[in-house]
Coordinates of C-alpha atoms in Angstrom, one line a residue:
Chain M
M1 CA 24.4 7.6 -20.2
T2 CA 25.5 7.1 -16.7
D3 CA 26.4 11.2 -16.3
R4 CA 22.4 10.9 -15.8
W5 CA 22.2 9.0 -12.7
R6 CA 25.2 10.9 -10.9
A7 CA 23.8 14.1 -11.8
L8 CA 20.7 13.3 -9.2
P9 CA 21.0 15.1 -6.1
D10 CA 22.1 14.1 -2.8
L11 CA 18.5 14.4 -0.7
G12 CA 20.0 14.0 2.4
F13 CA 18.3 11.6 5.2
G14 CA 15.0 10.9 4.4
L15 CA 12.0 9.0 6.1
G16 CA 8.8 7.7 5.0
L17 CA 5.6 9.7 5.1
R18 CA 3.1 7.6 7.5
R19 CA -0.3 8.0 9.2
Q20 CA 0.8 7.9 12.5
H21 CA 3.0 11.1 11.5
F22 CA 0.6 13.3 9.5
D23 CA 0.4 15.5 12.1
E24 CA 3.4 16.0 13.6
I25 CA 6.0 15.7 10.6
F26 CA 5.5 19.5 9.3
D27 CA 7.2 20.9 12.3
R28 CA 10.1 18.5 12.0
R29 CA 11.4 19.6 8.5
A30 CA 14.3 20.9 10.1
Q31 CA 15.0 17.5 11.1
V32 CA 14.2 15.4 7.7
D33 CA 15.8 16.3 4.5
F34 CA 13.5 14.6 2.2
L35 CA 10.1 11.9 2.2
E36 CA 9.5 9.0 0.9
I37 CA 6.5 8.2 -0.4
L38 CA 4.8 4.8 -0.8
T39 CA 3.2 4.7 -4.2
E40 CA 0.4 2.3 -3.7
N41 CA -0.5 4.0 -0.2
F42 CA -1.6 7.6 -1.7
M43 CA -1.7 6.9 -5.6
A44 CA -5.5 5.3 -4.6
F45 CA -6.5 7.7 -1.7
G46 CA -8.6 11.0 -1.7
G47 CA -9.2 13.1 1.5
R48 CA -6.7 13.5 4.0
P49 CA -3.7 11.1 2.8
R50 CA -4.3 13.2 -0.2
D51 CA -4.0 16.4 1.4
V52 CA -1.1 15.6 3.6
L53 CA 0.4 14.3 0.4
R54 CA -0.2 17.8 -1.3
R55 CA 1.3 19.7 1.9
A56 CA 4.2 17.2 1.6
A57 CA 4.7 18.3 -1.9
A58 CA 5.0 21.7 -1.2
E59 CA 7.3 21.7 2.3
F60 CA 9.7 18.9 1.4
P61 CA 11.7 16.7 -1.6
L62 CA 10.1 14.0 -2.5
V63 CA 10.7 10.1 -4.0
L64 CA 8.0 7.8 -5.0
H65 CA 9.0 4.4 -3.8
G66 CA 6.0 1.3 -5.1
T67 CA 5.7 -2.2 -4.7
A68 CA 3.3 -3.2 -7.3
L69 CA 4.2 -2.3 -10.4
S70 CA 5.6 -6.0 -10.6
I71 CA 8.4 -5.1 -13.5
G72 CA 9.2 -8.6 -14.0
S73 CA 5.8 -10.0 -14.7
V74 CA 5.2 -11.7 -17.5
D75 CA 1.6 -9.9 -17.7
P76 CA 2.0 -6.8 -19.3
L77 CA 2.4 -3.5 -17.9
R78 CA -0.8 -2.6 -16.4
E79 CA -2.1 0.4 -18.2
D80 CA -4.2 1.6 -15.5
Y81 CA -1.0 1.7 -12.7
V82 CA 1.3 3.1 -15.3
E83 CA -1.9 6.0 -15.8
A84 CA -1.8 6.3 -12.2
I85 CA 1.8 6.5 -11.7
A86 CA 2.3 9.1 -14.7
A87 CA -0.9 11.4 -13.2
L88 CA 1.0 11.2 -9.2
V89 CA 4.3 12.5 -10.7
D90 CA 2.9 15.4 -13.0
E91 CA 0.9 16.4 -9.3
I92 CA 3.8 16.2 -7.1
R93 CA 7.2 16.4 -9.1
P94 CA 9.0 13.8 -7.0
R95 CA 12.8 14.0 -7.9
W96 CA 12.3 9.8 -9.0
F97 CA 10.2 7.1 -8.4
S98 CA 11.2 3.5 -7.8
D99 CA 9.9 -0.1 -7.0
H100 CA 11.5 -3.5 -6.8
L101 CA 13.6 -5.9 -9.2
C102 CA 10.2 -8.6 -9.1
F103 CA 7.5 -9.6 -10.0
S104 CA 4.3 -9.1 -7.5
S105 CA 1.4 -9.9 -9.3
A106 CA 1.2 -12.5 -12.5
F107 CA -2.0 -13.8 -14.6
G108 CA -4.0 -11.0 -13.4
V109 CA -3.9 -12.3 -9.6
D110 CA -1.8 -9.3 -7.5
Y111 CA 0.0 -10.8 -4.6
H112 CA 0.9 -7.5 -2.9
D113 CA 4.3 -9.3 -2.0
L114 CA 7.9 -8.9 -4.1
V115 CA 8.6 -12.5 -5.6
P116 CA 12.1 -12.9 -7.1
L117 CA 13.4 -13.2 -10.8
P118 CA 15.7 -15.9 -12.0
F119 CA 19.0 -14.8 -12.5
T120 CA 18.8 -15.3 -16.3
E121 CA 19.5 -13.6 -19.7
E122 CA 15.8 -13.9 -20.8
A123 CA 14.5 -12.3 -17.6
V124 CA 17.5 -9.3 -18.1
E125 CA 16.4 -8.9 -21.5
H126 CA 12.6 -8.9 -20.2
V127 CA 13.1 -6.3 -17.5
A128 CA 15.1 -4.2 -19.5
A129 CA 12.8 -3.8 -22.0
R130 CA 9.5 -2.9 -20.2
V131 CA 11.7 -0.4 -17.9
R132 CA 12.5 1.4 -20.9
Q133 CA 9.1 1.5 -21.9
L134 CA 8.0 2.7 -18.4
Q135 CA 10.6 5.3 -18.7
A136 CA 8.9 6.6 -22.2
R137 CA 5.7 7.0 -20.9
V138 CA 6.5 8.8 -17.3
D139 CA 8.5 11.9 -17.5
C140 CA 10.8 11.0 -13.8
P141 CA 14.1 9.4 -13.3
F142 CA 13.0 5.8 -12.6
L143 CA 15.3 3.6 -10.2
L144 CA 15.0 -0.1 -9.6
E145 CA 15.8 -1.5 -6.3
N146 CA 17.6 -5.4 -5.2
P147 CA 14.8 -6.8 -3.3
S148 CA 15.1 -9.2 -0.2
Y149 CA 14.9 -12.8 -1.4
Y150 CA 14.5 -16.3 0.3
V151 CA 14.6 -18.8 -2.6
R152 CA 17.0 -19.4 -5.5
Y153 CA 16.0 -21.2 -8.3
A154 CA 17.6 -24.1 -10.0
G155 CA 19.3 -22.7 -13.6
A156 CA 20.9 -19.2 -12.7
E157 CA 22.9 -18.3 -15.2
M158 CA 24.6 -15.1 -13.2
S159 CA 25.0 -14.5 -10.1
E160 CA 22.7 -11.5 -8.4
A161 CA 25.0 -8.7 -8.6
E162 CA 25.8 -9.3 -11.8
F163 CA 22.0 -9.9 -12.4
L164 CA 21.4 -6.4 -11.1
R165 CA 24.2 -4.5 -13.0
A166 CA 23.1 -6.8 -16.3
V167 CA 19.1 -5.1 -15.6
V168 CA 20.1 -1.5 -14.8
E169 CA 22.8 -1.3 -17.6
R170 CA 20.7 -3.0 -20.3
A171 CA 17.5 -0.3 -19.2
D172 CA 20.0 2.5 -18.6
C173 CA 17.9 2.9 -15.2
G174 CA 18.9 4.2 -11.7
L175 CA 19.6 1.6 -8.7
L176 CA 18.1 1.8 -5.4
L177 CA 20.5 0.2 -3.1
D178 CA 18.8 -1.5 -0.2
V179 CA 21.5 -2.3 2.1
N180 CA 19.5 -4.1 4.4
N181 CA 18.6 -6.4 1.6
V182 CA 22.0 -7.1 0.9
Y183 CA 22.8 -7.8 4.3
V184 CA 19.3 -10.3 4.4
N185 CA 20.5 -11.6 1.2
A186 CA 23.7 -12.4 2.3
R187 CA 22.7 -14.2 5.4
N188 CA 19.9 -16.4 3.9
H189 CA 21.9 -17.1 0.4
G190 CA 25.5 -17.6 2.0
Y191 CA 27.4 -14.8 0.2
D192 CA 29.7 -12.1 0.8
A193 CA 28.1 -9.0 1.2
R194 CA 30.6 -6.8 1.0
A195 CA 31.3 -8.4 -2.4
F196 CA 28.2 -8.0 -3.5
I197 CA 28.4 -4.0 -2.7
D198 CA 31.8 -4.1 -4.3
A199 CA 30.1 -5.7 -7.4
V200 CA 27.6 -3.1 -8.2
P201 CA 27.5 -0.2 -10.4
H202 CA 27.8 2.7 -7.8
E203 CA 27.7 5.0 -10.6
R204 CA 24.1 4.2 -10.8
V205 CA 23.3 4.3 -6.7
V206 CA 20.8 7.1 -6.3
Q207 CA 19.2 5.9 -3.4
I208 CA 20.2 3.9 -0.7
H209 CA 17.4 2.4 1.9
L210 CA 18.4 0.6 5.4
A211 CA 15.8 -0.9 7.6
G212 CA 15.3 -3.9 10.2
H213 CA 14.8 -7.2 9.8
R214 CA 13.9 -10.3 11.7
D215 CA 16.1 -13.3 12.5
L216 CA 14.1 -16.3 12.8
G217 CA 17.2 -18.9 12.8
H218 CA 16.8 -20.8 9.9
V219 CA 16.1 -17.5 7.5
I220 CA 16.3 -13.9 8.6
I221 CA 13.0 -11.8 7.6
D222 CA 13.1 -8.4 5.5
T223 CA 10.5 -6.4 8.2
H224 CA 10.8 -3.1 8.0
G225 CA 9.6 -3.0 11.5
A226 CA 12.8 -3.1 14.0
A227 CA 16.1 -0.9 14.4
I228 CA 18.7 -1.0 11.9
C229 CA 21.5 -3.8 13.5
D230 CA 25.1 -2.7 13.7
E231 CA 26.0 -4.9 10.9
V232 CA 24.2 -3.2 8.1
Y233 CA 25.2 0.3 9.7
D234 CA 28.8 -1.5 9.1
L235 CA 27.8 -2.5 5.4
Y236 CA 26.1 1.2 4.8
A237 CA 29.5 2.5 5.7
H238 CA 30.9 0.4 3.4
T239 CA 28.9 1.6 0.2
I240 CA 29.1 5.0 1.2
A241 CA 32.8 4.9 1.1
R242 CA 32.5 3.4 -2.2
T243 CA 29.6 5.3 -3.6
G244 CA 30.0 9.2 -2.4
P245 CA 27.2 10.7 -0.5
V246 CA 24.1 9.0 -1.7
A247 CA 20.4 10.2 -0.4
T248 CA 19.4 7.6 2.2
L249 CA 15.5 6.8 3.7
L250 CA 14.9 4.5 6.4
E251 CA 12.7 2.4 6.1
W252 CA 10.0 1.6 8.8
D253 CA 6.8 0.8 8.1
H254 CA 5.5 -1.7 10.4
D255 CA 5.3 -1.5 14.4
V256 CA 5.6 2.3 13.3
P257 CA 7.8 3.7 16.2
P258 CA 7.0 7.6 17.3
L259 CA 8.8 10.3 14.9
D260 CA 11.3 10.8 17.7
R261 CA 12.8 7.3 17.8
L262 CA 12.6 7.5 14.0
L263 CA 14.8 10.5 14.1
E264 CA 17.1 9.2 16.5
E265 CA 17.6 6.1 14.0
N266 CA 18.5 9.0 11.5
A267 CA 21.0 10.9 13.2
R268 CA 23.0 7.7 13.6
I269 CA 22.7 7.0 9.7
R270 CA 23.7 10.5 9.0
E271 CA 26.8 10.0 10.9
T272 CA 28.0 7.0 9.9
A273 CA 27.1 8.4 6.5
A274 CA 29.5 11.2 7.7
R275 CA 32.3 8.8 9.3
A276 CA 32.1 6.8 5.9
R277 CA 32.9 9.9 4.1
S278 CA 35.6 11.0 6.4
Chain V
M1 CA 13.0 -23.3 -16.7
K2 CA 11.4 -20.3 -18.9
L3 CA 10.4 -17.3 -17.5
A4 CA 6.6 -17.5 -18.1
A5 CA 6.8 -21.2 -16.9
L6 CA 8.8 -19.9 -13.5
Q7 CA 5.9 -18.0 -12.9
A8 CA 2.9 -20.2 -13.7
T9 CA 4.5 -22.7 -11.2
F10 CA 4.9 -20.2 -8.6
H11 CA 1.8 -18.9 -9.0
R12 CA -0.1 -22.4 -8.4
V13 CA 1.8 -22.1 -5.5
L14 CA 0.8 -19.1 -3.8
R15 CA -3.1 -19.4 -5.0
G16 CA -3.0 -23.0 -3.3
D17 CA -3.5 -25.0 -6.8
D18 CA -0.3 -26.7 -6.0
A19 CA 1.4 -28.2 -3.0
V20 CA 4.2 -25.8 -1.7
E21 CA 6.8 -29.9 -2.3
A22 CA 5.6 -29.9 -5.6
G23 CA 6.2 -26.4 -6.6
A24 CA 9.6 -26.4 -4.5
A25 CA 10.7 -29.6 -6.8
A26 CA 9.4 -27.8 -10.0
L27 CA 11.6 -24.6 -9.3
G28 CA 14.8 -25.8 -7.6
C29 CA 14.4 -24.3 -4.7
D30 CA 13.7 -24.8 -0.7
P31 CA 10.6 -25.7 0.0
R32 CA 10.3 -24.0 3.7
R33 CA 11.7 -21.1 1.8
L34 CA 8.4 -21.2 -0.7
A35 CA 6.3 -21.7 2.0
I36 CA 7.3 -18.0 3.3
Y37 CA 5.9 -16.6 -0.1
R38 CA 3.0 -18.8 0.0
D39 CA 1.9 -17.6 3.7
F40 CA 2.7 -13.9 3.5
V41 CA 0.3 -13.7 0.0
R42 CA -2.5 -15.3 2.3
G43 CA -1.5 -13.3 5.0
H44 CA -1.7 -9.9 3.0
V45 CA -5.0 -10.8 2.2
Q46 CA -6.3 -11.9 5.4
T47 CA -4.9 -8.4 7.0
A48 CA -6.9 -6.7 4.4
L49 CA -10.1 -8.8 5.5
D50 CA -9.4 -8.3 9.4
K51 CA -8.5 -4.4 8.9
N52 CA -11.8 -3.4 7.1
F53 CA -14.2 -5.6 8.5
V54 CA -13.2 -5.6 12.3
V55 CA -16.6 -5.8 13.8
T56 CA -18.0 -8.5 11.6
R57 CA -14.8 -10.1 12.1
E58 CA -15.5 -10.0 15.7
L59 CA -19.1 -11.0 15.4
L60 CA -18.1 -14.5 13.7
A61 CA -14.4 -14.9 15.5
P62 CA -15.2 -18.5 15.5
V63 CA -16.1 -19.2 11.9
W64 CA -13.1 -15.8 10.5
P65 CA -10.6 -18.4 10.1
A66 CA -12.0 -20.1 7.8
L67 CA -14.1 -17.5 5.9
S68 CA -11.1 -15.7 4.9
D69 CA -9.3 -19.0 4.0
A70 CA -12.3 -19.8 1.8
Y71 CA -12.1 -16.5 0.5
F72 CA -8.6 -15.9 -0.6
R73 CA -9.1 -19.1 -2.8
D74 CA -12.3 -17.7 -4.2
V75 CA -11.5 -14.6 -4.8
P76 CA -8.2 -13.7 -5.8
P77 CA -6.9 -9.9 -5.6
G78 CA -7.0 -7.9 -9.2
H79 CA -5.8 -4.6 -7.9
W80 CA -2.6 -3.7 -6.6
E81 CA -4.1 -1.3 -4.0
L82 CA -4.0 -3.8 -1.0
N83 CA -7.6 -3.2 0.3
A84 CA -9.3 -3.5 -3.1
A85 CA -8.7 -7.1 -2.2
A86 CA -11.7 -6.7 0.5
E87 CA -13.7 -5.3 -2.0
S88 CA -15.8 -8.3 -3.2
F89 CA -16.1 -9.7 0.4
P90 CA -19.9 -8.6 1.3
A91 CA -20.8 -10.1 -2.3
W92 CA -18.8 -13.1 -1.5
L93 CA -20.1 -13.4 2.0
E94 CA -23.7 -13.4 0.9
T95 CA -23.0 -16.4 -0.9
Q96 CA -22.1 -18.5 2.3
V97 CA -25.2 -17.6 4.3
G98 CA -26.0 -21.1 5.2
R99 CA -22.7 -22.9 5.0
H100 CA -20.9 -21.6 8.0
E101 CA -22.4 -21.4 11.2
G102 CA -23.7 -18.3 12.9
L103 CA -23.2 -16.7 9.7
L104 CA -26.8 -14.7 9.0
P105 CA -27.8 -12.2 6.6
F106 CA -27.3 -9.7 8.9
H107 CA -23.3 -10.4 8.8
V108 CA -23.5 -9.6 5.2
D109 CA -25.3 -6.5 5.3
L110 CA -22.8 -5.1 8.2
A111 CA -19.9 -6.5 6.4
S112 CA -21.3 -4.0 3.5
F113 CA -21.7 -1.5 5.4
E114 CA -17.9 -1.8 7.1
W115 CA -16.8 -1.8 3.5
E116 CA -18.4 1.6 2.7
E117 CA -16.9 3.2 5.6
F118 CA -13.2 2.3 4.0
A119 CA -14.6 3.2 0.5
A120 CA -16.1 6.7 2.0
Y121 CA -12.3 7.0 3.8
A122 CA -10.3 6.6 0.5
H123 CA -12.8 8.2 -1.9
P124 CA -10.9 10.1 -4.5
A125 CA -13.8 12.9 -5.2
E126 CA -12.2 16.3 -4.4
M127 CA -15.1 18.4 -1.8
P128 CA -16.0 21.4 -4.2
A129 CA -13.4 24.1 -2.7
H130 CA -16.2 27.1 -3.1
P131 CA -19.4 25.7 -3.6
T132 CA -21.9 28.8 -5.0
A133 CA -24.8 26.8 -4.1
P134 CA -25.5 23.3 -1.9
A135 CA -24.2 20.1 -3.6
P136 CA -24.1 16.6 -2.8
N137 CA -21.0 15.1 -1.1
P138 CA -19.4 13.7 -4.0
T139 CA -18.0 11.1 -1.5
A140 CA -21.5 9.7 -0.2
A141 CA -22.7 6.2 -1.2
V142 CA -26.2 5.0 0.1
L143 CA -27.1 1.5 1.1
Q144 CA -30.1 -0.3 0.9
L145 CA -30.0 -2.7 4.2
A146 CA -32.2 -5.0 5.7
H147 CA -31.2 -4.9 8.8
P148 CA -30.7 -1.9 11.3
V149 CA -26.8 -1.8 10.7
A150 CA -26.4 1.9 11.5
G151 CA -27.9 1.7 14.9
F152 CA -26.4 -2.0 15.6
V153 CA -22.5 0.2 15.0
K154 CA -23.7 2.8 16.9
A155 CA -24.5 0.8 20.1
W156 CA -21.0 -1.0 19.3
N157 CA -19.2 2.2 19.0
A158 CA -20.5 3.5 22.4
G159 CA -19.0 -0.1 23.7
R160 CA -22.8 -1.9 23.9
R161 CA -22.5 -5.2 22.6
E162 CA -26.0 -6.2 21.1
P163 CA -27.2 -9.2 19.7
P164 CA -27.7 -9.4 15.9
P165 CA -30.8 -7.5 14.7
A166 CA -34.1 -8.6 13.2
P167 CA -34.6 -7.9 9.5
L168 CA -36.9 -4.6 9.3
A169 CA -40.4 -4.5 8.0
T170 CA -38.6 -2.3 4.8
P171 CA -35.1 -2.1 4.2
Q172 CA -33.1 1.0 5.4
L173 CA -31.2 3.7 3.4
T174 CA -28.3 5.0 4.7
F175 CA -25.7 7.1 3.5
L176 CA -22.4 6.9 4.1
F177 CA -19.5 9.8 3.4
R178 CA -16.5 11.9 4.3
H179 CA -17.0 15.1 6.5
P180 CA -16.4 17.9 4.1
R181 CA -14.9 19.7 7.2
T182 CA -13.6 17.3 9.7
G183 CA -12.6 14.4 7.1
R184 CA -14.1 12.3 9.4
V185 CA -16.1 8.9 7.9
M186 CA -20.1 9.5 8.7
Y187 CA -23.3 7.5 8.1
Q188 CA -26.9 8.9 8.5
V189 CA -30.0 6.9 8.2
A190 CA -31.8 8.1 5.5
T191 CA -34.8 10.6 6.7
D192 CA -37.3 13.0 4.7
D193 CA -35.4 15.9 5.8
L194 CA -32.1 14.6 4.2
L195 CA -33.4 13.1 1.2
F196 CA -35.4 16.0 0.2
A197 CA -32.1 18.3 1.2
L198 CA -30.3 15.9 -0.9
K199 CA -32.6 16.2 -3.8
V200 CA -32.6 20.3 -3.5
A201 CA -28.6 19.7 -3.6
A202 CA -28.3 17.7 -6.6
E203 CA -31.1 19.1 -8.6
G204 CA -30.3 22.6 -7.8
L205 CA -33.5 23.8 -6.8
D206 CA -34.5 26.6 -4.6
P207 CA -34.9 24.8 -1.6
V208 CA -38.2 27.5 -0.3
A209 CA -40.2 26.2 -3.2
A210 CA -39.6 23.1 -3.4
A211 CA -41.1 22.9 0.3
A212 CA -43.6 24.1 -0.9
S213 CA -44.4 22.4 -3.9
I214 CA -44.9 19.6 -1.7
G215 CA -46.9 21.6 0.9
Q216 CA -44.4 22.4 4.1
P217 CA -43.3 25.7 5.2
A218 CA -39.9 27.8 4.4
E219 CA -38.4 27.2 7.9
A220 CA -38.8 23.3 8.1
A221 CA -36.8 23.4 4.5
L222 CA -34.2 25.9 5.7
R223 CA -34.2 23.6 8.5
A224 CA -33.8 20.4 6.6
M225 CA -30.7 22.2 4.6
A226 CA -28.9 23.1 7.6
F227 CA -29.1 20.0 9.5
A228 CA -27.8 17.9 6.0
A229 CA -25.1 20.9 5.4
D230 CA -24.1 20.2 9.6
V231 CA -23.8 16.2 9.3
G232 CA -21.9 16.8 5.8
L233 CA -24.1 15.1 3.4
I234 CA -24.8 18.2 1.6
V235 CA -21.6 21.2 1.0
V236 CA -21.9 24.4 1.1
A237 CA -20.1 27.7 1.1
P238 CA -18.6 28.5 4.8
G239 CA -20.0 30.3 6.8

């Protein structure tokens, strides 16, 4: 079944579609290989965001990325959310859609944040069953992303890398590997980031995220609001050397800079990947 | 700890029902790290309020932190779209009048107006692409406000800081909608001409005949229709 994930295309180097760039992104088509659509930023909106999304679907390869699926929640999968995703997928035909390995709502309340799951067999089985349920409903390949997290629970039955592998293999889904998250988590929880990268199922890595973070001293916060640091670039090169070419996206969601600055950062990502492959 | 129990424990911390220290002890995690999540989750709702109620927030600046804190506690977000967490704020604010210094019924009307501005911007309705007859703007909402909020907001946007106005003798109907051509959010206080144009568009009437039935000249009817189309309350064929 892993051939399915290997067969998905390397889309190149992409950016998120942000309101700040609605006017100029279409003029820079040659410099942006694909666009990532933040699902919740477009799914509930008509008007200009919807018009821009339709144009983007006509002019760029798109992928969808969500934060509110809450795949690990003990609540049932939300029908309205899954139906809305399925309708959006039908409309814009993304190459794949993704969300995070976490829970972001429970007991009927939305947190609008990504809360980590325990690394337990029960959680593996719970998430894998829900991903299979989701994939039966939405006609599009689905990827899970390794989230950044700040707390580790007592009673872990496996490592984070083992947990990630178990979930994606048992669910038979793709992996969106966030290399910045690996770096942030490794620093916050004191493990070897390269060993983590070596342990994930490379054959399922369909997309990579890169982003900036903020070091507060006692903890690093995954902000998506700064340039990518050199250490994350090094980890990205280490990753690409193992996975081969993979669609890579620069995430910059807060304090979004001018498009030229994003393109500059994306050029560095492109060069890093080329060097790693050679 | 089983998954359901873990999520229930985390939930109580995020909602402020349990102290971080108690939650951290039960989960076996660092309380300082757990507090990051508590603060983020609360901060997301507060950001949604700050973004959607810009004028209300500025007018109520001294009590705004207490208001947003109490709203977070009283109204748990129940939708995946973050802005939706702010939707119940005007109705909730009404229940708080008299409990916070300086909070007036005017601020409730203002908050309702500000929410409808966002709702019009985000409204999922599609504009009729090629209307064969005038049609109501499908994004339009009508508010019945006890205070002259539209005039206050107009002055505010022009840089004039006026005191909260007194209630009107009779409530004011105000339309908010996304302009069919520019996409900008517009508002208009209801006038007889706008109400006439909206009725004609909604019921598919002949404007001249409709005007005649109430003793108005054809020119007045056509002028009312043209104005309603120009401001965007009704949608007509281009040209």
